[in-house]
């Protein structure tokens, strides 16, 4: 049996000994810190800070439970090395109230579980704005066509719009339609708008506004007809003015215009060289020779084949006698 003095001394020394820390304890790991849930457009992600140890690689396991069944179930995040876990699982409904927990593991050594707050995807996810597909414009309306990446029937949409030259804003009613018309607008006016979405079940889960888009309304039929008339009148006046200017220009610069359109005739070089030949008869001699010759005309009347032959013979005889007489006159 131990002596009473030694036992008393041991009891006095035990409280003063330092306790081993959790990191040094072979039976316990530190718990993951900064456990947070991020959710955007129903894409759910659980993240946490890594647990640091001197030796080995720490693994992590994530579990969840629901109010309907107070039992912990595993998801696709068991013995993972990453410090995040995506729990966008179709088996976990968006309207369920769930709680998640995570712990660190190193061989047989495990940390305590760290639980999150209760999470409901319909209520806690952030609903991003839809994407504009196209805008149809009329003289007094703009029709916005858009789509959302979330395929949920519980989403509703609202449009905030204003005239670009003013700060007075208007809002449409919440609707499930992905085509919204902005009515009673001014024609040929630029309007700007933003769109946001929300979950129909939870009125407080309203997403942020989209980027500002601006479009211009079209012109009415009467205004388009007025534009056509104005353009026609302007074109007519322009043509008349140009015609008057051209007429006055021609009157003032008649000789210049005539020179442009009727340049002086120039004899081709080969003909001019031929005319300068000294052996060529003078132009006056050619004219006198032409004047001395008696012009004659021949008239032929064809009535039958025999008459035609006789007429041809008479014509040939007449030409022969004429040529002989001209020859005799040249000899004399």
XYZ file of C-alpha atoms in Angstrom:
332
model
C 0.000 0.000 0.000
C 1.241 3.468 -0.853
C 2.169 5.665 1.900
C -0.378 8.378 2.801
C 2.195 11.136 2.363
C 3.130 10.053 -1.158
C -0.525 9.778 -2.180
C -1.253 13.244 -0.851
C 1.720 14.683 -2.761
C 0.560 13.044 -6.019
C -2.911 14.514 -5.620
C -1.442 17.982 -5.123
C 0.793 17.753 -8.249
C -1.799 16.404 -10.749
C -3.893 19.643 -11.055
C -0.770 21.680 -11.798
C 0.262 19.549 -14.832
C -0.599 21.142 -18.283
C -3.386 19.473 -20.244
C -2.547 18.281 -23.782
C -3.976 20.462 -26.543
C -6.473 19.156 -29.061
C -3.900 19.320 -31.886
C -1.446 17.211 -29.858
C -4.027 14.749 -28.610
C -3.873 11.456 -30.465
C -7.593 10.971 -29.890
C -8.997 14.283 -31.160
C -8.601 16.610 -34.202
C -9.487 20.303 -34.263
C -12.934 21.008 -35.652
C -13.311 22.748 -39.066
C -13.804 26.497 -38.768
C -15.761 29.099 -40.788
C -18.365 26.600 -41.938
C -20.576 28.564 -44.379
C -23.315 27.844 -46.932
C -23.345 29.705 -50.265
C -26.296 29.359 -52.594
C -26.917 31.174 -55.902
C -29.708 30.161 -58.279
C -30.148 26.929 -56.284
C -26.481 25.966 -56.683
C -25.671 25.086 -53.061
C -22.142 24.891 -51.675
C -20.827 24.227 -48.166
C -17.311 25.534 -47.424
C -14.979 25.543 -44.403
C -11.394 26.365 -43.441
C -8.852 23.513 -43.692
C -7.666 21.733 -40.548
C -3.868 21.864 -40.310
C -1.852 18.966 -38.892
C 1.845 18.187 -38.833
C 1.699 14.781 -40.474
C -0.779 13.190 -42.842
C -3.635 14.404 -45.033
C -6.898 15.359 -43.376
C -10.143 14.049 -44.881
C -13.616 15.477 -44.391
C -17.120 14.046 -44.255
C -20.393 15.932 -44.630
C -23.860 14.767 -43.590
C -27.346 16.286 -43.514
C -30.706 15.747 -41.886
C -34.229 17.102 -42.341
C -37.102 17.974 -40.077
C -39.088 15.064 -41.478
C -36.440 12.556 -40.383
C -34.178 13.454 -37.510
C -31.411 11.178 -38.767
C -28.113 12.021 -40.398
C -27.544 10.896 -43.956
C -24.459 11.040 -46.105
C -24.217 12.870 -49.428
C -21.509 12.757 -52.100
C -18.968 14.251 -49.692
C -17.488 11.378 -47.691
C -13.730 11.162 -47.029
C -12.940 14.053 -49.367
C -9.786 16.189 -49.374
C -11.439 19.383 -50.639
C -12.721 21.939 -48.138
C -16.051 22.332 -49.927
C -19.071 20.218 -50.680
C -21.748 20.806 -53.322
C -25.110 19.560 -52.113
C -27.163 20.519 -55.186
C -28.831 17.162 -55.185
C -32.231 16.534 -56.813
C -33.051 14.243 -53.896
C -32.774 17.244 -51.550
C -35.862 19.279 -52.378
C -35.652 23.050 -52.543
C -38.430 23.484 -49.980
C -36.926 21.127 -47.373
C -35.480 22.495 -44.145
C -32.113 20.829 -43.759
C -29.098 21.037 -41.444
C -25.581 20.076 -42.490
C -22.578 19.044 -40.416
C -18.914 18.423 -41.222
C -15.969 16.835 -39.380
C -12.264 16.209 -40.007
C -10.709 12.740 -40.060
C -7.096 11.546 -39.925
C -6.962 7.769 -39.853
C -8.784 6.688 -36.743
C -8.615 10.165 -35.240
C -11.693 12.321 -35.828
C -12.842 15.786 -34.828
C -16.187 16.776 -33.434
C -19.047 17.550 -35.824
C -19.720 21.192 -36.697
C -23.348 21.926 -37.630
C -24.714 24.728 -39.802
C -27.847 26.753 -39.335
C -31.061 25.494 -40.843
C -31.163 25.999 -44.608
C -34.109 26.184 -47.034
C -33.074 26.614 -50.665
C -36.282 28.417 -51.695
C -35.788 30.927 -48.918
C -32.016 31.223 -48.592
C -30.711 30.983 -52.152
C -29.955 34.185 -54.051
C -32.035 34.485 -57.219
C -30.038 36.171 -59.963
C -31.670 38.347 -62.632
C -32.892 36.827 -65.898
C -31.155 37.347 -69.248
C -32.708 39.562 -71.958
C -33.241 37.661 -75.220
C -34.664 40.468 -77.377
C -36.860 43.570 -77.208
C -39.775 44.219 -79.594
C -40.534 47.898 -80.130
C -43.731 49.631 -81.262
C -44.732 53.287 -81.324
C -46.002 53.224 -77.716
C -44.708 49.954 -76.213
C -41.652 47.861 -75.485
C -42.045 44.079 -75.125
C -39.222 42.404 -73.197
C -38.430 38.744 -73.833
C -36.084 37.085 -71.318
C -35.054 33.731 -69.891
C -33.774 32.501 -66.545
C -31.190 29.819 -65.927
C -33.282 28.426 -63.073
C -35.976 26.021 -64.252
C -38.378 26.683 -61.428
C -42.098 27.334 -61.766
C -42.074 29.267 -58.497
C -40.174 32.262 -59.913
C -41.818 35.607 -60.598
C -40.445 38.663 -62.375
C -40.717 42.440 -62.075
C -39.491 45.214 -64.383
C -38.432 48.675 -63.241
C -38.334 51.193 -66.097
C -38.008 54.940 -66.690
C -37.605 57.460 -69.475
C -33.924 58.020 -70.134
C -34.225 61.806 -69.853
C -36.005 61.693 -66.469
C -35.555 59.994 -63.100
C -39.206 59.063 -62.568
C -39.335 55.270 -62.260
C -42.219 52.870 -62.790
C -42.636 49.208 -61.921
C -44.720 46.432 -63.392
C -46.578 43.848 -61.317
C -44.958 40.570 -60.367
C -45.717 37.951 -62.999
C -44.599 34.469 -64.018
C -44.536 35.396 -67.709
C -41.145 35.701 -69.383
C -42.538 38.327 -71.787
C -43.494 41.649 -70.203
C -44.898 44.659 -72.066
C -44.189 48.255 -71.073
C -47.246 50.127 -72.340
C -48.352 53.734 -72.859
C -44.894 55.000 -73.764
C -43.865 57.950 -75.918
C -42.882 57.288 -79.498
C -39.280 57.697 -80.608
C -38.190 57.907 -76.951
C -35.411 55.991 -75.198
C -36.527 54.005 -72.130
C -34.249 52.156 -69.711
C -35.224 49.154 -67.593
C -33.997 46.549 -65.106
C -35.432 43.116 -64.280
C -35.379 41.147 -61.054
C -36.745 37.777 -59.932
C -38.085 36.343 -56.707
C -39.362 33.061 -55.315
C -43.140 33.143 -55.293
C -43.452 31.272 -51.979
C -41.134 33.586 -50.043
C -41.806 37.253 -50.719
C -38.672 38.272 -48.856
C -36.383 36.300 -51.181
C -36.068 38.933 -53.912
C -33.038 38.814 -56.156
C -30.891 41.760 -57.268
C -31.716 43.957 -60.249
C -30.155 43.228 -63.609
C -27.882 45.578 -65.487
C -29.568 48.578 -67.102
C -30.731 48.128 -70.691
C -32.067 50.916 -72.910
C -34.191 50.753 -76.060
C -36.027 53.256 -78.229
C -39.686 53.090 -79.171
C -40.596 53.106 -82.856
C -42.424 55.780 -84.878
C -46.158 55.603 -85.557
C -47.602 55.096 -89.033
C -48.645 58.746 -89.305
C -45.172 59.923 -88.340
C -43.555 57.578 -90.862
C -45.879 58.922 -93.566
C -44.941 62.465 -92.540
C -41.274 61.547 -92.834
C -41.870 60.228 -96.360
C -43.656 63.437 -97.386
C -40.908 65.598 -95.923
C -38.217 63.587 -97.677
C -40.101 63.763 -101.001
C -40.582 67.523 -100.735
C -36.956 68.034 -99.772
C -35.795 65.904 -102.711
C -38.059 67.821 -105.129
C -36.847 71.205 -103.906
C -33.252 70.015 -104.171
C -33.755 68.871 -107.775
C -35.390 72.191 -108.750
C -32.589 74.190 -107.146
C -29.954 72.098 -108.908
C -31.771 72.576 -112.242
C -31.857 76.372 -111.778
C -28.193 76.452 -110.809
C -27.262 74.387 -113.865
C -29.303 76.663 -116.170
C -27.659 79.811 -114.797
C -24.233 78.210 -115.076
C -24.827 77.319 -118.720
C -26.052 80.838 -119.508
C -23.038 82.439 -117.913
C -20.393 80.031 -119.195
C -21.914 79.142 -122.548
C -18.653 79.038 -124.496
C -16.936 76.921 -121.879
C -19.787 74.418 -121.774
C -19.890 74.316 -125.575
C -16.166 73.630 -125.672
C -16.584 70.813 -123.147
C -19.424 69.109 -125.010
C -18.400 70.002 -128.628
C -14.616 70.094 -128.853
C -13.112 71.404 -132.150
C -12.861 68.843 -134.930
C -9.366 67.641 -135.690
C -8.421 65.923 -138.920
C -6.745 62.581 -138.344
C -2.971 62.767 -138.854
C -2.852 60.385 -141.853
C -5.574 62.293 -143.714
C -3.916 65.624 -142.955
C -0.601 64.294 -144.310
C -2.358 63.080 -147.474
C -3.956 66.473 -148.059
C -0.592 68.232 -147.695
C 0.877 66.187 -150.568
C 1.927 68.670 -153.391
C 0.831 66.239 -156.114
C -2.742 66.371 -154.842
C -5.027 68.633 -157.044
C -6.200 71.782 -155.406
C -9.590 71.819 -153.781
C -10.791 74.585 -156.148
C -9.901 72.498 -159.238
C -11.840 69.564 -157.873
C -14.839 71.785 -157.277
C -14.634 73.219 -160.884
C -14.412 69.738 -162.382
C -17.454 68.685 -160.454
C -19.362 71.802 -161.552
C -18.568 71.229 -165.309
C -20.068 67.767 -165.295
C -23.769 67.685 -166.084
C -25.582 65.815 -163.420
C -28.115 63.317 -164.690
C -30.672 61.109 -163.115
C -31.979 57.821 -164.315
C -35.514 56.623 -163.765
C -36.449 53.041 -164.267
C -39.999 51.716 -164.487
C -40.349 47.968 -164.396
C -43.599 46.577 -165.762
C -42.633 43.142 -167.008
C -39.620 40.964 -167.557
C -39.247 41.993 -171.235
C -39.694 45.641 -170.360
C -37.034 45.304 -167.703
C -34.497 43.885 -170.139
C -35.229 46.629 -172.700
C -34.913 49.285 -170.007
C -31.560 47.922 -168.897
C -30.259 48.007 -172.490
C -31.450 51.601 -172.978
C -29.775 52.645 -169.728
C -26.473 51.032 -170.720
C -26.569 52.693 -174.159
C -27.243 56.079 -172.636
C -24.301 55.735 -170.242
C -21.990 54.693 -173.113
C -22.957 57.687 -175.285
C -22.490 60.025 -172.306
C -19.004 58.665 -171.610
C -17.988 58.984 -175.271
C -19.106 62.586 -175.484
C -17.151 63.503 -172.308
C -14.040 61.861 -173.808
C -14.297 63.796 -177.086
C -14.706 67.088 -175.205
C -11.531 66.419 -173.206
C -9.594 65.743 -176.493
C -10.748 69.046 -178.083
